[in-house]
mmCIF file of C-alpha atoms in Angstrom:
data_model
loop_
_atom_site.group_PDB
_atom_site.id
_atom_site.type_symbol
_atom_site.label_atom_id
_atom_site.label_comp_id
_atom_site.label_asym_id
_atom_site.label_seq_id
_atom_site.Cartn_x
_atom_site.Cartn_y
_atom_site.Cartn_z
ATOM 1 C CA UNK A 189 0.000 0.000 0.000
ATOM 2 C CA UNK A 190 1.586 3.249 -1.793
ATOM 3 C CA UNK A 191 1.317 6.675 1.213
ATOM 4 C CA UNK A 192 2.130 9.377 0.570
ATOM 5 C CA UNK A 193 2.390 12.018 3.039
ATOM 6 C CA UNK A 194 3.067 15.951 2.857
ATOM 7 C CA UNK A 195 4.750 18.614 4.912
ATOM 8 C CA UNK A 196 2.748 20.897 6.257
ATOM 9 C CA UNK A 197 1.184 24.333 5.607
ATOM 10 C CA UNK A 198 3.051 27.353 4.608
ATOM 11 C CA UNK A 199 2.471 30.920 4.622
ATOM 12 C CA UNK A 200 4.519 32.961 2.014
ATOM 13 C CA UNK A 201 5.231 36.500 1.469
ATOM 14 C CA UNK A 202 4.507 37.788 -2.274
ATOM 15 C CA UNK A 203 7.593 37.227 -4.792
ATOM 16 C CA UNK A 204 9.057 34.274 -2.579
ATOM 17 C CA UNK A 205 9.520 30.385 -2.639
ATOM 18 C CA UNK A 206 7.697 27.623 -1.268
ATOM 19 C CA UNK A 207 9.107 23.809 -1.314
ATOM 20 C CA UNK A 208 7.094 21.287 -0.485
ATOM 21 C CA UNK A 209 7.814 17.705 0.016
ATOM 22 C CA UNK A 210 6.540 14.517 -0.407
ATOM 23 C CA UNK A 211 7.372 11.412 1.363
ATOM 24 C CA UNK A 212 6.605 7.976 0.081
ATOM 25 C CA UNK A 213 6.171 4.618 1.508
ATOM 26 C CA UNK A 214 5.254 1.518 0.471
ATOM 27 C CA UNK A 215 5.897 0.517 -3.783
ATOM 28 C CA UNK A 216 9.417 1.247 -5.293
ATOM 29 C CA UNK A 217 9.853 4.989 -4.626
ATOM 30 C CA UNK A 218 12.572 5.233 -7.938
ATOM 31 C CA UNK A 219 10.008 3.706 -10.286
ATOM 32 C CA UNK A 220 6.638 5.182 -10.150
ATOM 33 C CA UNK A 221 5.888 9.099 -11.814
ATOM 34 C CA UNK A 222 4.868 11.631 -8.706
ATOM 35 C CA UNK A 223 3.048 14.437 -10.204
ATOM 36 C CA UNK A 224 1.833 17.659 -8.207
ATOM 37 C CA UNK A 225 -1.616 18.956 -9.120
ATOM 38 C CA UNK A 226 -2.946 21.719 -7.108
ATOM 39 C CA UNK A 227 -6.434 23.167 -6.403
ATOM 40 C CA UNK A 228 -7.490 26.913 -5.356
ATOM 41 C CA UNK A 229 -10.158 27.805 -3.045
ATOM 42 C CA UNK A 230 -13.570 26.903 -4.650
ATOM 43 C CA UNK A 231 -11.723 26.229 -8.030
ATOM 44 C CA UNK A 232 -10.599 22.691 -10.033
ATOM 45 C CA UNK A 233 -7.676 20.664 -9.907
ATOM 46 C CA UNK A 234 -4.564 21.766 -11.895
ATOM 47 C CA UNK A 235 -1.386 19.821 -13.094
ATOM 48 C CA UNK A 236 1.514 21.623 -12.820
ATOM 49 C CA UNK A 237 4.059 18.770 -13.303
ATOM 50 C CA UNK A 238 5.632 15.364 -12.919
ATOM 51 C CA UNK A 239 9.172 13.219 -12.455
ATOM 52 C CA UNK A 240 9.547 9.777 -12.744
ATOM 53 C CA UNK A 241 12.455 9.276 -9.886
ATOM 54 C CA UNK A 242 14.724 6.471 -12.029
ATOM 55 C CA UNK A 243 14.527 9.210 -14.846
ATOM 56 C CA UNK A 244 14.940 12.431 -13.190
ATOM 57 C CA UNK A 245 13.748 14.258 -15.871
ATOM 58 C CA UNK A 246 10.802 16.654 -14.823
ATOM 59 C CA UNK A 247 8.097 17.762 -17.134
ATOM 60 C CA UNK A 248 5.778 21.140 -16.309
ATOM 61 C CA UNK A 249 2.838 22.705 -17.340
ATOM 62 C CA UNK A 250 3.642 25.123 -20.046
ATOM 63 C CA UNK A 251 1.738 28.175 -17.427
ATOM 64 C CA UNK A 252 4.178 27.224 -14.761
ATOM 65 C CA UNK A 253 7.755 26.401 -16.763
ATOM 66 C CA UNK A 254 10.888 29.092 -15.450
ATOM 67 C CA UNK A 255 8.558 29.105 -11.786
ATOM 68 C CA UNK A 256 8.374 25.733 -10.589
ATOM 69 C CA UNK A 257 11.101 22.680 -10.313
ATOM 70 C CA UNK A 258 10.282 19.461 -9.043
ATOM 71 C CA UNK A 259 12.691 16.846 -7.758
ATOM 72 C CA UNK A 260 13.435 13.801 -5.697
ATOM 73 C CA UNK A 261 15.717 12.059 -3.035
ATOM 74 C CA UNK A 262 15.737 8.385 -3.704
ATOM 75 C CA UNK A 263 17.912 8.296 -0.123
ATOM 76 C CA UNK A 264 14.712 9.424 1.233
ATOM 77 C CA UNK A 265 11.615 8.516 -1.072
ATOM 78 C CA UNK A 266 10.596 11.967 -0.880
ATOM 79 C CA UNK A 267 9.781 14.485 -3.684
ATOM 80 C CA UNK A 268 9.686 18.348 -3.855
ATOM 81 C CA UNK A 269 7.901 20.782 -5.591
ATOM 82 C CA UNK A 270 9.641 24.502 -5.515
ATOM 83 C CA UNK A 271 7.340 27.517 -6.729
ATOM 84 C CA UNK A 272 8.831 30.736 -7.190
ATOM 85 C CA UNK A 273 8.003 34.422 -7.366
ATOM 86 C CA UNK A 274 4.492 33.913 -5.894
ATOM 87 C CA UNK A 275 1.725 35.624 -6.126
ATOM 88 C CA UNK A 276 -1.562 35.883 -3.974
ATOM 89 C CA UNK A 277 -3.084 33.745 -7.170
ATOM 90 C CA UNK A 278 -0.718 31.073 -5.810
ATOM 91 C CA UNK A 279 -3.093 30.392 -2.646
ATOM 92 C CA UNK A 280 -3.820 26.931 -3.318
ATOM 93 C CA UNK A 281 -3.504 23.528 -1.796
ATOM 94 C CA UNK A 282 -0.952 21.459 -3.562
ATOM 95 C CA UNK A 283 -1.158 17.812 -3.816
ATOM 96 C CA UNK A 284 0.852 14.757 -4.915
ATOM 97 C CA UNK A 285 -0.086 12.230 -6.699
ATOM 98 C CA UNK A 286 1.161 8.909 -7.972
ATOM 99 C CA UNK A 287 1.016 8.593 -11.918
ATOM 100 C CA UNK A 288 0.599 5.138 -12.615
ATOM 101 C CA UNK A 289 0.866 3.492 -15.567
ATOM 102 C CA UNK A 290 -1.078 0.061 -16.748
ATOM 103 C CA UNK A 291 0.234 -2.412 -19.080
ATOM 104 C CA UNK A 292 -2.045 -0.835 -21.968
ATOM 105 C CA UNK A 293 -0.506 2.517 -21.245
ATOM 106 C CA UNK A 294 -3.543 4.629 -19.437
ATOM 107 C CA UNK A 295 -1.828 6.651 -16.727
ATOM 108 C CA UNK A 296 -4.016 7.855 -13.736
ATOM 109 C CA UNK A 297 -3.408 9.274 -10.383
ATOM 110 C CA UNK A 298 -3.932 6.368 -7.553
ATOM 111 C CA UNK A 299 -2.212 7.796 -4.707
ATOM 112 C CA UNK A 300 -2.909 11.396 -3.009
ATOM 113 C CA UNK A 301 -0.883 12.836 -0.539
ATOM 114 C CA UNK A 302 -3.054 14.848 1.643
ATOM 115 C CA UNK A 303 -2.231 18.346 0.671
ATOM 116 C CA UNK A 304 -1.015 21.171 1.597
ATOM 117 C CA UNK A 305 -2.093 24.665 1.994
ATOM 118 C CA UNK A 306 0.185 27.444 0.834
ATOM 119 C CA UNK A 307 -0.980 31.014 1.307
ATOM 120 C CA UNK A 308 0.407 34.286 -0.187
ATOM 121 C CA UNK A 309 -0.223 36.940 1.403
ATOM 122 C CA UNK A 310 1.682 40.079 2.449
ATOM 123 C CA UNK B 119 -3.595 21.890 -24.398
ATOM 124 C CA UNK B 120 -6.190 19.325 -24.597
ATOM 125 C CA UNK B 121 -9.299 21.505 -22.550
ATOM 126 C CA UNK B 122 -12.073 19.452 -21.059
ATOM 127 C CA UNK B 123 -15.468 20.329 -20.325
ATOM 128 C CA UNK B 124 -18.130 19.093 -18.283
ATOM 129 C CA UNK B 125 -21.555 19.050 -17.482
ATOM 130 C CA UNK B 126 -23.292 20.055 -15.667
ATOM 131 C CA UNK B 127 -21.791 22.129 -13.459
ATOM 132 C CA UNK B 128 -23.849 21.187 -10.776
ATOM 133 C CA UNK B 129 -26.485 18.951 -9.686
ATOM 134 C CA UNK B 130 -29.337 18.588 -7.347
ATOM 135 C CA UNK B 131 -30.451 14.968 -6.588
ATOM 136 C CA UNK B 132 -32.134 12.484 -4.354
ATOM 137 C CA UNK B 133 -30.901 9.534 -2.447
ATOM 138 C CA UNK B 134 -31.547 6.924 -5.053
ATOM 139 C CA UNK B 135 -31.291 8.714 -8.250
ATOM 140 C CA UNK B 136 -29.555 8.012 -11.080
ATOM 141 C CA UNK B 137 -26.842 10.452 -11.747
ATOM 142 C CA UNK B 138 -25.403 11.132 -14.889
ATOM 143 C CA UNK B 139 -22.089 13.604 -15.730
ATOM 144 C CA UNK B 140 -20.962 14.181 -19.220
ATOM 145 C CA UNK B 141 -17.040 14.612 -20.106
ATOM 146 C CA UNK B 142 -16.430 16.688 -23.787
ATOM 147 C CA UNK B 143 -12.443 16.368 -24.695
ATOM 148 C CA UNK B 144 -11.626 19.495 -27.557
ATOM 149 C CA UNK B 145 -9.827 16.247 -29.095
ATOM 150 C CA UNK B 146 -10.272 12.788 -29.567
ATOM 151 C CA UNK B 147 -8.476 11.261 -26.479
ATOM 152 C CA UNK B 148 -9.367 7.408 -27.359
ATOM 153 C CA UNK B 149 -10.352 5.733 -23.956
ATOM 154 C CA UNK B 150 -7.809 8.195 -21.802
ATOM 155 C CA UNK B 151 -10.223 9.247 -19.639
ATOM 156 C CA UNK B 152 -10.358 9.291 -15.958
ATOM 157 C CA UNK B 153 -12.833 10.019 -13.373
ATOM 158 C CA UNK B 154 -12.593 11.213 -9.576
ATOM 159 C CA UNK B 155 -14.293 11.633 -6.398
ATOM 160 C CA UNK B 156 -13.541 14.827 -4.108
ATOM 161 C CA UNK B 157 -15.173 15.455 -0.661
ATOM 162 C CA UNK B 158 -14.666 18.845 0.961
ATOM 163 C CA UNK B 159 -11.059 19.306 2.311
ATOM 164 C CA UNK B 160 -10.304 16.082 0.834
ATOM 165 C CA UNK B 161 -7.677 14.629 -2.012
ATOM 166 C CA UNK B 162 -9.379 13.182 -4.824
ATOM 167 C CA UNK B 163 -9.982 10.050 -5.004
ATOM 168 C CA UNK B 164 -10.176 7.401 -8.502
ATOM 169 C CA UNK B 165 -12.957 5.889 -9.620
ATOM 170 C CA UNK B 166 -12.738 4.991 -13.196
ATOM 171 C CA UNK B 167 -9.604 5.142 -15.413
ATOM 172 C CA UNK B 168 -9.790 4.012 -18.866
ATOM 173 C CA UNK B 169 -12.875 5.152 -19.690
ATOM 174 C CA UNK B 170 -14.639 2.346 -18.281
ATOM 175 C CA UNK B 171 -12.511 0.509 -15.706
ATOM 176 C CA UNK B 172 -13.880 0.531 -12.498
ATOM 177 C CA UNK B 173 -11.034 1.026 -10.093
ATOM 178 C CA UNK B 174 -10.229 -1.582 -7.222
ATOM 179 C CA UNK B 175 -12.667 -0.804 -4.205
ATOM 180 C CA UNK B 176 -14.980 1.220 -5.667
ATOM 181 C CA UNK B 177 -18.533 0.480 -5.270
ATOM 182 C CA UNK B 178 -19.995 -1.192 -9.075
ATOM 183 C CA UNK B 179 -22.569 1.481 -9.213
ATOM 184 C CA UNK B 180 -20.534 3.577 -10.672
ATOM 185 C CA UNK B 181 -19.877 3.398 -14.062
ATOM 186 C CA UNK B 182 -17.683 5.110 -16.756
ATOM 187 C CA UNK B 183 -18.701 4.585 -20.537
ATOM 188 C CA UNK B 184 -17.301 7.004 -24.066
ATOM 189 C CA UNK B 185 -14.065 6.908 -26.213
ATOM 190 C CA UNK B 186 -12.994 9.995 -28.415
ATOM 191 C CA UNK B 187 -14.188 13.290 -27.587
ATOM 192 C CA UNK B 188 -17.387 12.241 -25.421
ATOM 193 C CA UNK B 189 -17.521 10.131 -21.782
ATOM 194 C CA UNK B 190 -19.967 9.813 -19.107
ATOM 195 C CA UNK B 191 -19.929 8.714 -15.542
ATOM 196 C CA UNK B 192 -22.826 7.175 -13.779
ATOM 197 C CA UNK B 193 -24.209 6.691 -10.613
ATOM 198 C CA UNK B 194 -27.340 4.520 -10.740
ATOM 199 C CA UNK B 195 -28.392 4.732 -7.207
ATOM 200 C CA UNK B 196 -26.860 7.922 -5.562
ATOM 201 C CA UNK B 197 -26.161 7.299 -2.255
ATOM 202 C CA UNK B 198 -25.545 9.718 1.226
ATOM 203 C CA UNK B 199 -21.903 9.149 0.350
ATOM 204 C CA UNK B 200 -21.873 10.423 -2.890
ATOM 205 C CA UNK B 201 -22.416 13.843 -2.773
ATOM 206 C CA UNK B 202 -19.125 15.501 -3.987
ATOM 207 C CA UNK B 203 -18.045 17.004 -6.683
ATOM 208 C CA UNK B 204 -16.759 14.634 -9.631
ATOM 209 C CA UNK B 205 -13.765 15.599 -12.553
ATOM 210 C CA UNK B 206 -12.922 14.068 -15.472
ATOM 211 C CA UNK B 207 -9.244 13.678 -16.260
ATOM 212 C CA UNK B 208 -7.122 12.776 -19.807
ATOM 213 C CA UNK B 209 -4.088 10.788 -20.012
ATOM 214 C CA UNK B 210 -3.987 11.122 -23.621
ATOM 215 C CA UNK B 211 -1.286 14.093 -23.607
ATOM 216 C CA UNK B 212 1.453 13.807 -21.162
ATOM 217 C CA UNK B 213 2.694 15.212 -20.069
ATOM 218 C CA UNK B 214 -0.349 18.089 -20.507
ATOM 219 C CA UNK B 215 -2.436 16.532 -18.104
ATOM 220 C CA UNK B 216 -5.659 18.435 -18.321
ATOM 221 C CA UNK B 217 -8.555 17.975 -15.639
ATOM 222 C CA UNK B 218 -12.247 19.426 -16.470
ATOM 223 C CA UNK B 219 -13.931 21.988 -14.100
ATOM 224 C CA UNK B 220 -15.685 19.548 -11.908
ATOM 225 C CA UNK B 221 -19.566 18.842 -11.593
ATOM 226 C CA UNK B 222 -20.981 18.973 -7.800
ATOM 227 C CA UNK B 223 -23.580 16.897 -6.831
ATOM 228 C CA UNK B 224 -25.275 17.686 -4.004
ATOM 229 C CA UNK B 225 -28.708 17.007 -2.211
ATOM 230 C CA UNK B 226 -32.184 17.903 -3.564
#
């Protein structure tokens, strides 16, 4: 059984960083995609990108490529997301996700980590 | 982008009721659809991926049907449980993930 669990919740001046982690158990940390989708108040879900830990390679949401880098620690089965110059538009809770893949190729998100709420605010 | 719509927006229905949401992809996507569950303050949760596949756990009255541009998920007797709001997800561009705008369902 894949967990996934999140640090917690952040408060953030206007034009600053966040990093958020994300620390997995259970499953092979290095071979399954973690993508981080968050979700303003009242509003949808949004990917903003995804890194399959044996790759390294990271892939973003065109809206959020030059502001947000995502990475892992294999040592510690535990992936980051980094935003940059936030904004108040930025108030959001930010989830991972496992991206899993089946043996026809459909990807979907099985796993949630339980969020966590980042607020910009001066 | 792939963009997704869905509808409606929102719902009103009765315990019991058969419940039906409607996915539109602005491209065909084949079967790379995906649906989830979201309670208030909660992370989403899967229900069908591939269209049609229920996923493991998840109660058999819901049901996913649609390939190309045009899916639907199904409830055929909404229970207390159910009243959340649902989104529809492709796989068919990634990355690109693209999620529609969600329908809530909530009591009538």
């Amino acid at each position: 059984q894949v967990q996934l669990v999140q640090s917690g919740a952040e408060v953030k001046k206007p034009g600053s960083s966040v990093k958020v982690s994300c620390k997995a158990s259970g499953g092979t940390f290095s071979s399954y995609a973690i993508s981080w989708v968050r979700q303003a108040p009242g509003q949808g879900l949004e990917w903003m990108g995804g890194i399959i830990p044996i790759f390294g390679t990271a892939n973003y949401a065109q809206k959020f490529q030059g502001r947000v880098t995502i990475t892992t620690d294999e040592s510690t089965s535990t992936a980051y997301m980094e935003l940059s110059s936030l904004r108040s538009e930025d108030t959001a809770v930010y989830y991972c996700a496992r991206f899993f893949r089946t043996s026809t190729s459909h990807y979907y998100f099985d796993y949630w980590g339980q969020g966590t709420l980042v607020t910009v605010s001066s | 982008d792939i963009q997704m719509t869905q509808s409606p927006s929102s719902l009103s229905a009765s315990v019991g009721d058969r419940v039906t949401i409607t996915c539109r992809a602005s491209q065909s996507i084949s079967s790379y659809l995906n649906w989830y569950q979201q309670k208030p303050g909660k992370a989403p949760k899967l229900l069908i991926y591939a269209a049609s596949s229920l996923q493991s756990g998840v109660p058999s009255r819901f049901s996913g049907s649609g390939s190309g541009t045009d899916f639907t998920l199904t409830i055929s007797s909404l229970q207390p449980e159910d009243f959340a709001t649902y989104y529809c997800q492709q796989s068919y561009s990634t990355p690109g993930i693209t999620f529609g705008p969600g329908t809530k369902v909530d009591i009538k």
